PDB file of C-alpha atoms in Angstrom:
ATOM      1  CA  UNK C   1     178.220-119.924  39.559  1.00 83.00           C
ATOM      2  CA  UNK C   2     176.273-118.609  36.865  1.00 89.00           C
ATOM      3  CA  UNK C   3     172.571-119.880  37.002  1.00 90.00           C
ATOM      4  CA  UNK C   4     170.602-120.495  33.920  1.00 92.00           C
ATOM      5  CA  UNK C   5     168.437-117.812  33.941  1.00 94.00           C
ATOM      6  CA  UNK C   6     171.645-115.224  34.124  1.00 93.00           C
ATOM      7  CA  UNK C   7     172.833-117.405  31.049  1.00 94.00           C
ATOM      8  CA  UNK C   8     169.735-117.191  29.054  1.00 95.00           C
ATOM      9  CA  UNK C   9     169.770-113.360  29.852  1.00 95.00           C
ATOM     10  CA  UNK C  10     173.370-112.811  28.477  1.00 95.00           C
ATOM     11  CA  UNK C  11     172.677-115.213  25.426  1.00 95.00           C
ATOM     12  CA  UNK C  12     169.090-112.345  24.558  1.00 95.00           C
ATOM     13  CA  UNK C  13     171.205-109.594  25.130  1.00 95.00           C
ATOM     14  CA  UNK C  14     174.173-111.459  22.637  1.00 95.00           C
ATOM     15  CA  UNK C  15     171.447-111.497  19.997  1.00 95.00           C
ATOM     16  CA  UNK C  16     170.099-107.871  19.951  1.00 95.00           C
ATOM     17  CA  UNK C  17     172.939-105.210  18.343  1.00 95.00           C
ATOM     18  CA  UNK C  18     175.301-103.098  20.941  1.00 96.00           C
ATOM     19  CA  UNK C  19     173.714 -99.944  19.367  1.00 96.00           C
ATOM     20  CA  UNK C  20     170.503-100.848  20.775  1.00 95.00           C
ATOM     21  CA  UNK C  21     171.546-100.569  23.498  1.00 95.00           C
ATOM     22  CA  UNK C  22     172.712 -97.105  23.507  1.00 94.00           C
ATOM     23  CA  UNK C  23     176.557 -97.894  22.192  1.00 96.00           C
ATOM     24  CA  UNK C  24     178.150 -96.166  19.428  1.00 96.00           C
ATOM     25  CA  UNK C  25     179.127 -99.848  18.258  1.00 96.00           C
ATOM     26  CA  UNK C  26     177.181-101.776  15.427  1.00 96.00           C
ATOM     27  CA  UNK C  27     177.903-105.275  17.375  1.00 96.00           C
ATOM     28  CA  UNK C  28     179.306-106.615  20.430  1.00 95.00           C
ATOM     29  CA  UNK C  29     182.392-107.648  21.085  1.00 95.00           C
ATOM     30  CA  UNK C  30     182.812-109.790  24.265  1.00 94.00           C
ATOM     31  CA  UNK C  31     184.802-107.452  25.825  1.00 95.00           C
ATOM     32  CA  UNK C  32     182.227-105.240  25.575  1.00 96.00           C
ATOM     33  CA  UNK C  33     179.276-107.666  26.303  1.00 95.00           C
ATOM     34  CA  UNK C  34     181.297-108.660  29.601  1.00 95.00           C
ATOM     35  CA  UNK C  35     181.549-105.296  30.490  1.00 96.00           C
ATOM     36  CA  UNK C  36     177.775-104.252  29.772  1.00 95.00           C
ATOM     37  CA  UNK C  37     176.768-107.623  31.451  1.00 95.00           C
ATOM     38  CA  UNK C  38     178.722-106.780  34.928  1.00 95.00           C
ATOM     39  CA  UNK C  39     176.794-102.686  35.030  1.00 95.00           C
ATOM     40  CA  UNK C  40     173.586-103.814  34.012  1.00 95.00           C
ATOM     41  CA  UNK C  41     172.830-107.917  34.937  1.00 93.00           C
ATOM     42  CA  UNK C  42     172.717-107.407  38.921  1.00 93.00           C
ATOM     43  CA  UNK C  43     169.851-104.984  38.118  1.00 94.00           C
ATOM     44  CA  UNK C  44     167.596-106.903  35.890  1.00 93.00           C
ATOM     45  CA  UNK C  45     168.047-109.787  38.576  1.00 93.00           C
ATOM     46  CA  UNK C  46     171.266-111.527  38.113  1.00 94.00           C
ATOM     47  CA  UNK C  47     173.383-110.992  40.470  1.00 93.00           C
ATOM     48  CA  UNK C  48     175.996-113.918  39.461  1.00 92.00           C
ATOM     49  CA  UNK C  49     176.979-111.614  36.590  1.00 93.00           C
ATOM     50  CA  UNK C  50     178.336-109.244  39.185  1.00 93.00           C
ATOM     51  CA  UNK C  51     181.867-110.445  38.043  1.00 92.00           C
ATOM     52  CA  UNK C  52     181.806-111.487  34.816  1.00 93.00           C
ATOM     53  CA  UNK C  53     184.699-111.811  32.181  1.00 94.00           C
ATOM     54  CA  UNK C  54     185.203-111.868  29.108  1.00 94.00           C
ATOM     55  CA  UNK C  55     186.521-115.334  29.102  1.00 94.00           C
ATOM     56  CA  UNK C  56     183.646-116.312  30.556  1.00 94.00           C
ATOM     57  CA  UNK C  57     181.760-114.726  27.835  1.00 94.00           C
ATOM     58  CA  UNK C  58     183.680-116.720  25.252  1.00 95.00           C
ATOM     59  CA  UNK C  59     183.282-119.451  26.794  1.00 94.00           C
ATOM     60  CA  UNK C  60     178.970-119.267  27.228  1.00 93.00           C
ATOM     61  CA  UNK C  61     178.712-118.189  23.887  1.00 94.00           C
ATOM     62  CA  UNK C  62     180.701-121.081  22.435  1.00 94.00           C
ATOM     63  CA  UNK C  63     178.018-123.368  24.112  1.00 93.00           C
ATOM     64  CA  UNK C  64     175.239-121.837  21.948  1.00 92.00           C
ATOM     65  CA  UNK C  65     177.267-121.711  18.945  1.00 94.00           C
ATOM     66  CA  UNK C  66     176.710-117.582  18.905  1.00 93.00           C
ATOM     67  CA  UNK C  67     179.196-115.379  17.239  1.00 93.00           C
ATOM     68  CA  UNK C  68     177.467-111.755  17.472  1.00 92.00           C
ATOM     69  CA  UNK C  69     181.075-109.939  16.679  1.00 92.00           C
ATOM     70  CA  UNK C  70     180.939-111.469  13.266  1.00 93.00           C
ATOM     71  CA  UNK C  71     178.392-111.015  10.333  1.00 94.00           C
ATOM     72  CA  UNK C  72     177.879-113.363   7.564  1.00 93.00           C
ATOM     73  CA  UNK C  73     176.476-111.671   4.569  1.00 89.00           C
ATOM     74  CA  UNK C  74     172.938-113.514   2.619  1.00 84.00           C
ATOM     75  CA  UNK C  75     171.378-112.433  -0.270  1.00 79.00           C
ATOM     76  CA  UNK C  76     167.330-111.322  -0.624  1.00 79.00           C
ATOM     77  CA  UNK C  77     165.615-112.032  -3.858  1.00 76.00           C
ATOM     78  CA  UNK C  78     163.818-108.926  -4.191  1.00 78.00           C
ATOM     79  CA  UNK C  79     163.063-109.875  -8.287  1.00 81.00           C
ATOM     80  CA  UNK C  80     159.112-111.274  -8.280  1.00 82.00           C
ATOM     81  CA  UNK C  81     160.254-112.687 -11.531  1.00 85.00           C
ATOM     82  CA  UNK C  82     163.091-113.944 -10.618  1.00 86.00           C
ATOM     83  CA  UNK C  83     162.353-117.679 -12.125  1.00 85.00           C
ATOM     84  CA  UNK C  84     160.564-116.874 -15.066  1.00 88.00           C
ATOM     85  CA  UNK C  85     163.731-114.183 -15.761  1.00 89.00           C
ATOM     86  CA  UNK C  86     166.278-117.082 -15.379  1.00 89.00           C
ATOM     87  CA  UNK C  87     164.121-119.823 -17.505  1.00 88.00           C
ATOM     88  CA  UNK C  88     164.135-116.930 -20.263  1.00 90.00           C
ATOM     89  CA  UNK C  89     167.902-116.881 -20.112  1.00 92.00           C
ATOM     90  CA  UNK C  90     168.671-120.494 -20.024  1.00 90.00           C
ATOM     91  CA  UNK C  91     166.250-120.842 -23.091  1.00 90.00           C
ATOM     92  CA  UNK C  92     168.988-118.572 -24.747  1.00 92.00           C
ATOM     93  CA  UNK C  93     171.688-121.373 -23.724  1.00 91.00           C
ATOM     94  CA  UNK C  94     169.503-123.999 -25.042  1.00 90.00           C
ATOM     95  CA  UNK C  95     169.365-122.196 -28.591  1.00 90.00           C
ATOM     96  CA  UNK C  96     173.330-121.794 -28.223  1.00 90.00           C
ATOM     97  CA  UNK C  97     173.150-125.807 -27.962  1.00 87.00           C
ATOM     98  CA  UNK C  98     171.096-126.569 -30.841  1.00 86.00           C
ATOM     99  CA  UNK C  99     172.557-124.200 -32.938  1.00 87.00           C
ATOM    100  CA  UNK C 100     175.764-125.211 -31.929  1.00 85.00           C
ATOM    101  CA  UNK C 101     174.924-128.656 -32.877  1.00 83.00           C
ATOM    102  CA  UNK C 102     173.484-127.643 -36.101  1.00 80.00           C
ATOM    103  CA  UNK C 103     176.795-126.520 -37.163  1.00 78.00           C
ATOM    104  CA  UNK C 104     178.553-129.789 -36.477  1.00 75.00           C
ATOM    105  CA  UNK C 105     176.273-131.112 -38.679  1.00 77.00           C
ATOM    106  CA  UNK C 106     176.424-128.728 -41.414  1.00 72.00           C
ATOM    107  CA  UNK C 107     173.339-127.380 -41.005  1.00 60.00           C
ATOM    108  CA  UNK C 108     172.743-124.031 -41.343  1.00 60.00           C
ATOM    109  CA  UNK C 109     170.051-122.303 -39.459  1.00 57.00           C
ATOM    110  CA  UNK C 110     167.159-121.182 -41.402  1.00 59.00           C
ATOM    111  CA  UNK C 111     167.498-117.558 -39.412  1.00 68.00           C
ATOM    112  CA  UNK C 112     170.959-116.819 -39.238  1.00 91.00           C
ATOM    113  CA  UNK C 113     171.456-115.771 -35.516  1.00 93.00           C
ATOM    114  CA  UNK C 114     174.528-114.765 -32.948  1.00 95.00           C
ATOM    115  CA  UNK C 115     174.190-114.794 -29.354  1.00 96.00           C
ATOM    116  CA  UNK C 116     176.759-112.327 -26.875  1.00 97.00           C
ATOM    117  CA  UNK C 117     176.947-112.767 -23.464  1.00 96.00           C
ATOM    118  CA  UNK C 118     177.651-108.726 -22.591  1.00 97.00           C
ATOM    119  CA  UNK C 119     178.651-106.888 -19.482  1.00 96.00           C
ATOM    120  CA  UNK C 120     180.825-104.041 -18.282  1.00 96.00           C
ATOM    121  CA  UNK C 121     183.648-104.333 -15.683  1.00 96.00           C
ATOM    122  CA  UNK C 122     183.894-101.237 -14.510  1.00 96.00           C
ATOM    123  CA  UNK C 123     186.814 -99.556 -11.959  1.00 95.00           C
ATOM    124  CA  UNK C 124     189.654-101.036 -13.550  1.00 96.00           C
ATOM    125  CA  UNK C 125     192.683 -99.569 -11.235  1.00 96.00           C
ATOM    126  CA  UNK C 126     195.453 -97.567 -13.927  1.00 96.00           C
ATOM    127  CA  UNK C 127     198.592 -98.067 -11.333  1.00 96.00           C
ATOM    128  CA  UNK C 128     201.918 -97.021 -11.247  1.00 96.00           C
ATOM    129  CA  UNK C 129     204.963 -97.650  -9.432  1.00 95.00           C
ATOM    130  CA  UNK C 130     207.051 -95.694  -8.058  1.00 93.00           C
ATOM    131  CA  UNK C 131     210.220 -97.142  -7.860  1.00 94.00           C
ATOM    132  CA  UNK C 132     211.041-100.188 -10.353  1.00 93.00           C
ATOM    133  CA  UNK C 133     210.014-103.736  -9.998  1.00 93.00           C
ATOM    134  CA  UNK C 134     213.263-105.740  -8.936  1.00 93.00           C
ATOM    135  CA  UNK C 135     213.302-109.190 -10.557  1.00 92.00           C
ATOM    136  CA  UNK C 136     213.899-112.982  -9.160  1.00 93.00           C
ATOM    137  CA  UNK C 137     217.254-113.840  -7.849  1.00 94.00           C
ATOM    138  CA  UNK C 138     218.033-118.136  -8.533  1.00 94.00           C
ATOM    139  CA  UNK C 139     219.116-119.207  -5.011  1.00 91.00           C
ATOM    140  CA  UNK C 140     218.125-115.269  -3.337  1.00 91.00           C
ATOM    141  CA  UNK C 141     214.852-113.877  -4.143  1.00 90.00           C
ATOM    142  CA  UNK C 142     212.187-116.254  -5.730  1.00 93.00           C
ATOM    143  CA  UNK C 143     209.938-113.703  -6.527  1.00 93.00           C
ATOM    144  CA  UNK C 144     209.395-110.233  -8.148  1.00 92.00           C
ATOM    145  CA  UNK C 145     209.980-107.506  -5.698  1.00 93.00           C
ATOM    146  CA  UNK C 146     207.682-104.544  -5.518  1.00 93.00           C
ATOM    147  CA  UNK C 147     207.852-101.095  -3.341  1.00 93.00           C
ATOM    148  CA  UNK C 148     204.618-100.808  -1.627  1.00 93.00           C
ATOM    149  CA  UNK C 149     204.371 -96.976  -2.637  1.00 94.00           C
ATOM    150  CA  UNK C 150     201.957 -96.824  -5.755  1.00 94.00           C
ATOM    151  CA  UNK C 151     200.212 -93.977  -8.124  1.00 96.00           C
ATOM    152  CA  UNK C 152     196.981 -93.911  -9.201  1.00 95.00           C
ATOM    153  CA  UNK C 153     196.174 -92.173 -12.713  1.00 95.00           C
ATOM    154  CA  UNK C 154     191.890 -92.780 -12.369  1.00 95.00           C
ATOM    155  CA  UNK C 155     190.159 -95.873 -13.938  1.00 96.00           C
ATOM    156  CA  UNK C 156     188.949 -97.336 -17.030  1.00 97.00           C
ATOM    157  CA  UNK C 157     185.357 -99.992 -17.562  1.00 97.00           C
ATOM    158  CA  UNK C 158     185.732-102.146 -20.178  1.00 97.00           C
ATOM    159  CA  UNK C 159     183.068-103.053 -22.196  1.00 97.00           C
ATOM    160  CA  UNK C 160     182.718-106.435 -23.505  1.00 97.00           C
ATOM    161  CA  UNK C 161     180.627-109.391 -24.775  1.00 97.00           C
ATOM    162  CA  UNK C 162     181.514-112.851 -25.890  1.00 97.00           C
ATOM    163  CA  UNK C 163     179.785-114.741 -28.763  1.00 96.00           C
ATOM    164  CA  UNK C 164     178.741-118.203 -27.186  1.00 95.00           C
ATOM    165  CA  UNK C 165     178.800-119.877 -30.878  1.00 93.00           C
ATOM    166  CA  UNK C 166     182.458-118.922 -31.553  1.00 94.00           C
ATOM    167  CA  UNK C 167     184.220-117.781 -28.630  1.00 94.00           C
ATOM    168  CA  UNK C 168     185.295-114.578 -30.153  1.00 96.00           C
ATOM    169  CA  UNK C 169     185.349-111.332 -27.472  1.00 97.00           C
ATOM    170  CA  UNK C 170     184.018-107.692 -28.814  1.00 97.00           C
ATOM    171  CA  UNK C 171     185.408-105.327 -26.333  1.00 97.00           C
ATOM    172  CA  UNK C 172     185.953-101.537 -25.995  1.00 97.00           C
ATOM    173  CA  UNK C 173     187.699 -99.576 -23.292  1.00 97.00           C
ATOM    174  CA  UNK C 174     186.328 -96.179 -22.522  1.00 97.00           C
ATOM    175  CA  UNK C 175     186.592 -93.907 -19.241  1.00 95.00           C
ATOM    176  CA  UNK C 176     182.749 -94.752 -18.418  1.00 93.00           C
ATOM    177  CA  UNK C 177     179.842 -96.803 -19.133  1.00 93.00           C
ATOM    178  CA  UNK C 178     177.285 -94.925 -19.831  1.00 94.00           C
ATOM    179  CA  UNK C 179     174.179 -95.218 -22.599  1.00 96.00           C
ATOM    180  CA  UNK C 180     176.607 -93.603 -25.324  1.00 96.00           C
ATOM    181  CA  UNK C 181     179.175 -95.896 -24.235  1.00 97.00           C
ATOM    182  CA  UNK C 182     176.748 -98.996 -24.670  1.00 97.00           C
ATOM    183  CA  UNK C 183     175.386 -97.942 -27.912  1.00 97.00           C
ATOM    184  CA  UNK C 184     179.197 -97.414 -29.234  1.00 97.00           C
ATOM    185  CA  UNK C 185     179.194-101.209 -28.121  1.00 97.00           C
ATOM    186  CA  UNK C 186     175.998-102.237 -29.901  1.00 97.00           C
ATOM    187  CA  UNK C 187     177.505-100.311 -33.333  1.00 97.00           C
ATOM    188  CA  UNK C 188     180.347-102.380 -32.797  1.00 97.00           C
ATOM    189  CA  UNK C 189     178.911-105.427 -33.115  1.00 97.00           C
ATOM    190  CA  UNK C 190     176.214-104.267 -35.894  1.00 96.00           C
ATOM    191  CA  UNK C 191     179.335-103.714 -37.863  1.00 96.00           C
ATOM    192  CA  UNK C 192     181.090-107.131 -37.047  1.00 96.00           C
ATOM    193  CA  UNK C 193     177.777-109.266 -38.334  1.00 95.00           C
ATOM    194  CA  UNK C 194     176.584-109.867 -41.604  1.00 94.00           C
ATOM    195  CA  UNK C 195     172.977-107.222 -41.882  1.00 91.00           C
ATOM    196  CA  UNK C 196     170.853-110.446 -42.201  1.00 91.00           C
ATOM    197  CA  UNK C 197     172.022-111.338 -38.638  1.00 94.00           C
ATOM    198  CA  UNK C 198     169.648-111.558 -35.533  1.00 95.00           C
ATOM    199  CA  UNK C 199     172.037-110.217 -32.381  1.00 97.00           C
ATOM    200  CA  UNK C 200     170.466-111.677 -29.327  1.00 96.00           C
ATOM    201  CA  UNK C 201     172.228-110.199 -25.937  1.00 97.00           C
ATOM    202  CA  UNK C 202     172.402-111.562 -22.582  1.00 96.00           C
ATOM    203  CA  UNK C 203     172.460-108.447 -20.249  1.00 95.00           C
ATOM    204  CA  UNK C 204     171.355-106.979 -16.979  1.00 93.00           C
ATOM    205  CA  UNK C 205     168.606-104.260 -15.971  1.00 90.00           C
ATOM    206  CA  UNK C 206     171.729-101.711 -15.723  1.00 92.00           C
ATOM    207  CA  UNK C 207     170.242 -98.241 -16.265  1.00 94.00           C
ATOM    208  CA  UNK C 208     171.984 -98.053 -19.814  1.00 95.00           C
ATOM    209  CA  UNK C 209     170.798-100.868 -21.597  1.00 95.00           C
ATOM    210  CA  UNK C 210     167.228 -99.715 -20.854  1.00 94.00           C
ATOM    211  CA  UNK C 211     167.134 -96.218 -21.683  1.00 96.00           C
ATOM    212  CA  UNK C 212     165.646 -93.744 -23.477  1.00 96.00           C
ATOM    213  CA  UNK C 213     168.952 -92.939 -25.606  1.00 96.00           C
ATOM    214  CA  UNK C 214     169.339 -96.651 -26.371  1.00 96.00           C
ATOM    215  CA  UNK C 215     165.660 -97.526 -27.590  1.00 96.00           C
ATOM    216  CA  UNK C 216     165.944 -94.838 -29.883  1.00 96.00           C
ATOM    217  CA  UNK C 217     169.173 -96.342 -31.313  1.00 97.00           C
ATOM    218  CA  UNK C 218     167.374 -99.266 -31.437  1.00 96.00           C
ATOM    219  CA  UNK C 219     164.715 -97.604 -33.164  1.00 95.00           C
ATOM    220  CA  UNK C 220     166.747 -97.008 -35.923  1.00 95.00           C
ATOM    221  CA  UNK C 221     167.703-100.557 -36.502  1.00 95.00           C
ATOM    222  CA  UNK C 222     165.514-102.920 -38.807  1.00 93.00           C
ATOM    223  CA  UNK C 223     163.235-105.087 -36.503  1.00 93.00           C
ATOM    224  CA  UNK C 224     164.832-107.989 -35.340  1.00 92.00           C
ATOM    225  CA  UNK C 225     168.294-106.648 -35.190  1.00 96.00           C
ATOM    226  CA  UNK C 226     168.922-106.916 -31.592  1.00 97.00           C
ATOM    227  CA  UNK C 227     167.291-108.598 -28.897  1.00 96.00           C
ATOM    228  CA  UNK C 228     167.706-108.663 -25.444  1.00 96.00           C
ATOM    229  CA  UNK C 229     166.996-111.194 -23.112  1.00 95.00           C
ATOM    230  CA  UNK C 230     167.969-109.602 -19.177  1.00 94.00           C
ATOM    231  CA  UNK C 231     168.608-111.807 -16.338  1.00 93.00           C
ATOM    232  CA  UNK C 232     167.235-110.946 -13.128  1.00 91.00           C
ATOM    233  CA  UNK C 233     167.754-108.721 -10.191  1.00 87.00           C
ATOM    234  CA  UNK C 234     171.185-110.198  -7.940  1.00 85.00           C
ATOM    235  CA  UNK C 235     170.973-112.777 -10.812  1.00 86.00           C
ATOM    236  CA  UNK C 236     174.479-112.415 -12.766  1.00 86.00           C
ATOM    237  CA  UNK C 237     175.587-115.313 -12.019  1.00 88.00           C
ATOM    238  CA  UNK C 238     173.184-116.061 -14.921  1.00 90.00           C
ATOM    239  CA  UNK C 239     175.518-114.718 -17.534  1.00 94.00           C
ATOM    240  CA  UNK C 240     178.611-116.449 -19.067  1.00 94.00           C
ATOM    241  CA  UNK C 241     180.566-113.202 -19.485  1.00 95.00           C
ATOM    242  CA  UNK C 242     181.178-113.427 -15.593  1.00 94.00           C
ATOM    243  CA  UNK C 243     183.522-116.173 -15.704  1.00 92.00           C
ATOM    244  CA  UNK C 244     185.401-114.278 -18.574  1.00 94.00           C
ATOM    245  CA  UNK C 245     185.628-111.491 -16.380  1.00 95.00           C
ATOM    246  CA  UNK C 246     187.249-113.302 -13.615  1.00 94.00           C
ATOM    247  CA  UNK C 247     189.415-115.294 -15.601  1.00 93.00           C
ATOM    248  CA  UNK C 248     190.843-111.801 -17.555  1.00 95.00           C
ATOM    249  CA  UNK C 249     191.417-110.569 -13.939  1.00 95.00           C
ATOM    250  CA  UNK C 250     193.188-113.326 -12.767  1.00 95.00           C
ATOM    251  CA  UNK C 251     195.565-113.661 -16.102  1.00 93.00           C
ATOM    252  CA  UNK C 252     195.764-109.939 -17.918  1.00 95.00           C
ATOM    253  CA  UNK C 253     194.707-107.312 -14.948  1.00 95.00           C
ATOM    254  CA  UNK C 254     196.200-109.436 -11.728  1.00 94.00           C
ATOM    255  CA  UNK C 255     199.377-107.221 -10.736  1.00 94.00           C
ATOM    256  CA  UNK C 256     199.214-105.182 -13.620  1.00 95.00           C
ATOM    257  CA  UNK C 257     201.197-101.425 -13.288  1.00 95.00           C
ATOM    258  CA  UNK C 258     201.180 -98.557 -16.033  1.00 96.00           C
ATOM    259  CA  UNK C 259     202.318 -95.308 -16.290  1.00 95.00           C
ATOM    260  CA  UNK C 260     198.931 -93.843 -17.488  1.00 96.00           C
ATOM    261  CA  UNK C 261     195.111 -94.934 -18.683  1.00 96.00           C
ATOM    262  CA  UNK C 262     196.140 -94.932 -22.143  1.00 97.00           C
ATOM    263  CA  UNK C 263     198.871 -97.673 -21.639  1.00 97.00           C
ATOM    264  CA  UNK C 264     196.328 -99.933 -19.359  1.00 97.00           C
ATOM    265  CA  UNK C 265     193.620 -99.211 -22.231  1.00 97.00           C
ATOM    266  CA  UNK C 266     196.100-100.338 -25.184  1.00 97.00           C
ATOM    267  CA  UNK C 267     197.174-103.567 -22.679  1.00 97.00           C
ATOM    268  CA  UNK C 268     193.646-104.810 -22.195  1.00 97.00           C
ATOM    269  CA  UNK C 269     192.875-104.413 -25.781  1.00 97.00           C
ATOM    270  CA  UNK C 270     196.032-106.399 -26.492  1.00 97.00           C
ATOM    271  CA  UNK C 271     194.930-109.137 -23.393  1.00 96.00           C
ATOM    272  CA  UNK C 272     191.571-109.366 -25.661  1.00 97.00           C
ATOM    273  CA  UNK C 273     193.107-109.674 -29.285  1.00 97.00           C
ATOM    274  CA  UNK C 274     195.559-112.115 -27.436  1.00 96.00           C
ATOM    275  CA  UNK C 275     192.405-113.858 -26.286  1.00 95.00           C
ATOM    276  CA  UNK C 276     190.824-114.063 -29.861  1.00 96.00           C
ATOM    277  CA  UNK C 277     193.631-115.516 -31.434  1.00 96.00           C
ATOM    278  CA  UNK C 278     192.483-118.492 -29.338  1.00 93.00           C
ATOM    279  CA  UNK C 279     189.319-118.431 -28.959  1.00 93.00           C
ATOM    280  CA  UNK C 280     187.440-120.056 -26.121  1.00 89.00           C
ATOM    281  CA  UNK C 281     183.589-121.493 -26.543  1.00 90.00           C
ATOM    282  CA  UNK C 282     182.053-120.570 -23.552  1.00 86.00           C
ATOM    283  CA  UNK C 283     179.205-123.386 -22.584  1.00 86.00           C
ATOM    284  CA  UNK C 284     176.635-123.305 -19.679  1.00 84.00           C
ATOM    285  CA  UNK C 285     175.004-126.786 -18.691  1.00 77.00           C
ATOM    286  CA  UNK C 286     174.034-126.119 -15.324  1.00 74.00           C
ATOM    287  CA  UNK C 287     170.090-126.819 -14.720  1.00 68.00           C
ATOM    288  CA  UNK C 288     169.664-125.905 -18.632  1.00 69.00           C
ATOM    289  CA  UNK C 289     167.243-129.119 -19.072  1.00 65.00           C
ATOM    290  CA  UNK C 290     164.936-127.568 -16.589  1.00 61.00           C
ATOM    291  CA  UNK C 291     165.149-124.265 -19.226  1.00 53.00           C
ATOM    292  CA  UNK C 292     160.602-123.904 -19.991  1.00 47.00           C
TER     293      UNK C 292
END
């Protein structure tokens, strides 16, 4: 019988890492912690783990609800200004509203004014098979059929930003997404809007929208041109464009196979003109009365 103390013991040792105690492993497992238990338990004075197993193990663990083979992943908010960064973008949604319900009025704004939602998606996977896709079979095969061998030919980030008054998506596809890339972006979109236009962004602290190459684009803008409003550190969640993402991965990218970059590059830029045909408004509610 294992006494209390020996299961107390076992439970502290469960919640320290295997690798501190001199094992090449990160965690336990309770093979492990079994074995560990039996060569070392008798000597710090617990004699009834002598003979322990790993069912046994299981089994104590399960009574405390401990799992130290498994890791559950949480997130630490390492931005100071993390609130004050999010009220500043959900003031930006608020302005979408009201402008938004200027125009179903008729009104126009005094300022004329856009607002993007802009991020990159970087790593996008050019694939190629290697043997042709074998279609569904009535009655045989309900499904496409696909060899598991595949090719890569590199990857592409695409570029892109969605105005929250209209729904229409600015994109461009290049090989990286670097300042020059970003500034290419921010041309694109001078060109698309009327000179008179204030561009306000919703972006993130990536290295490229801050730097020295890009202010001095900026630079040569008139004042008032662009404006950027960045959400916080770990806070993208903040910004619409997200849920476009994940929604173009799920309908355009999800199985997608090409024979080179330049075929996935002239399929996403068909996925977005696709897109734009129908346009989608893109709203956020969520905890925008609370916006200072």
């Amino acid at each position: 019988m294992i006494r209390p103390e020996a299961k107390a013991w076992l439970v502290s040792l469960a919640c320290d890492k295997a690798k501190e105690h001199g094992y090449p492993h990160e965690l336990w497992t309770t093979r492990l912690l079994a074995r560990h238990a039996r060569e070392h338990g008798p000597a710090a004075g617990h004699p009834s783990l002598a003979r322990l197993v790993q069912g046994t193990v299981c089994k104590l663990l399960g009574q405390e609800e401990i799992k130290p083979h498994k890791v559950r992943y949480y997130l630490e908010r390492r931005d100071g200004e993390f609130e004050q960064k999010m009220a500043e973008v959900l003031c930006v949604y608020r302005d979408v509203q009201i402008l938004k319900k200027a125009a179903a009025r008729s009104k126009k704004s005094k300022k004329p004014v856009t607002i993007v939602s802009y991020d990159e998606k970087p790593g996008i996977q050019a694939i190629a098979t290697t043997a042709p896709d074998l279609p569904p079979v009535p009655g045989v095969h309900p499904t496409f059929a696909r060899d598991h061998e595949y090719k890569r030919h590199g990857t592409l980030s695409l570029l892109a930003g969605i105005d929250l008054l209209t729904g229409k998506v600015h994109a461009l596809v290049r090989e990286r997404h670097r300042s020059r890339e970003f500034i290419e972006f921010l041309k694109l979109l001078d060109a698309a809007y009327p000179a008179g236009t204030a561009i306000k962004l919703i972006l993130d602290n990536h290295s490229a929208h801050i730097s020295k190459e890009t202010r001095t684009w900026l630079e040569t803008r008139r004042p008032g041109r662009f404006e950027f409003t960045f959400t916080p550190k770990h806070g993208s969640w903040l910004n619409l464009i997200e849920g476009f993402f994940s929604k173009f991965a799920r309908s355009v990218l999800r199985h997608i196979r090409v024979t080179s970059k330049h075929e996935l590059k002239e399929r996403i830029m068909a996925g977005i003109d696709d897109l734009n045909r129908h346009p989608v408004v893109h709203t956020w509610s969520y905890r925008l009365a609370e916006a200072a």
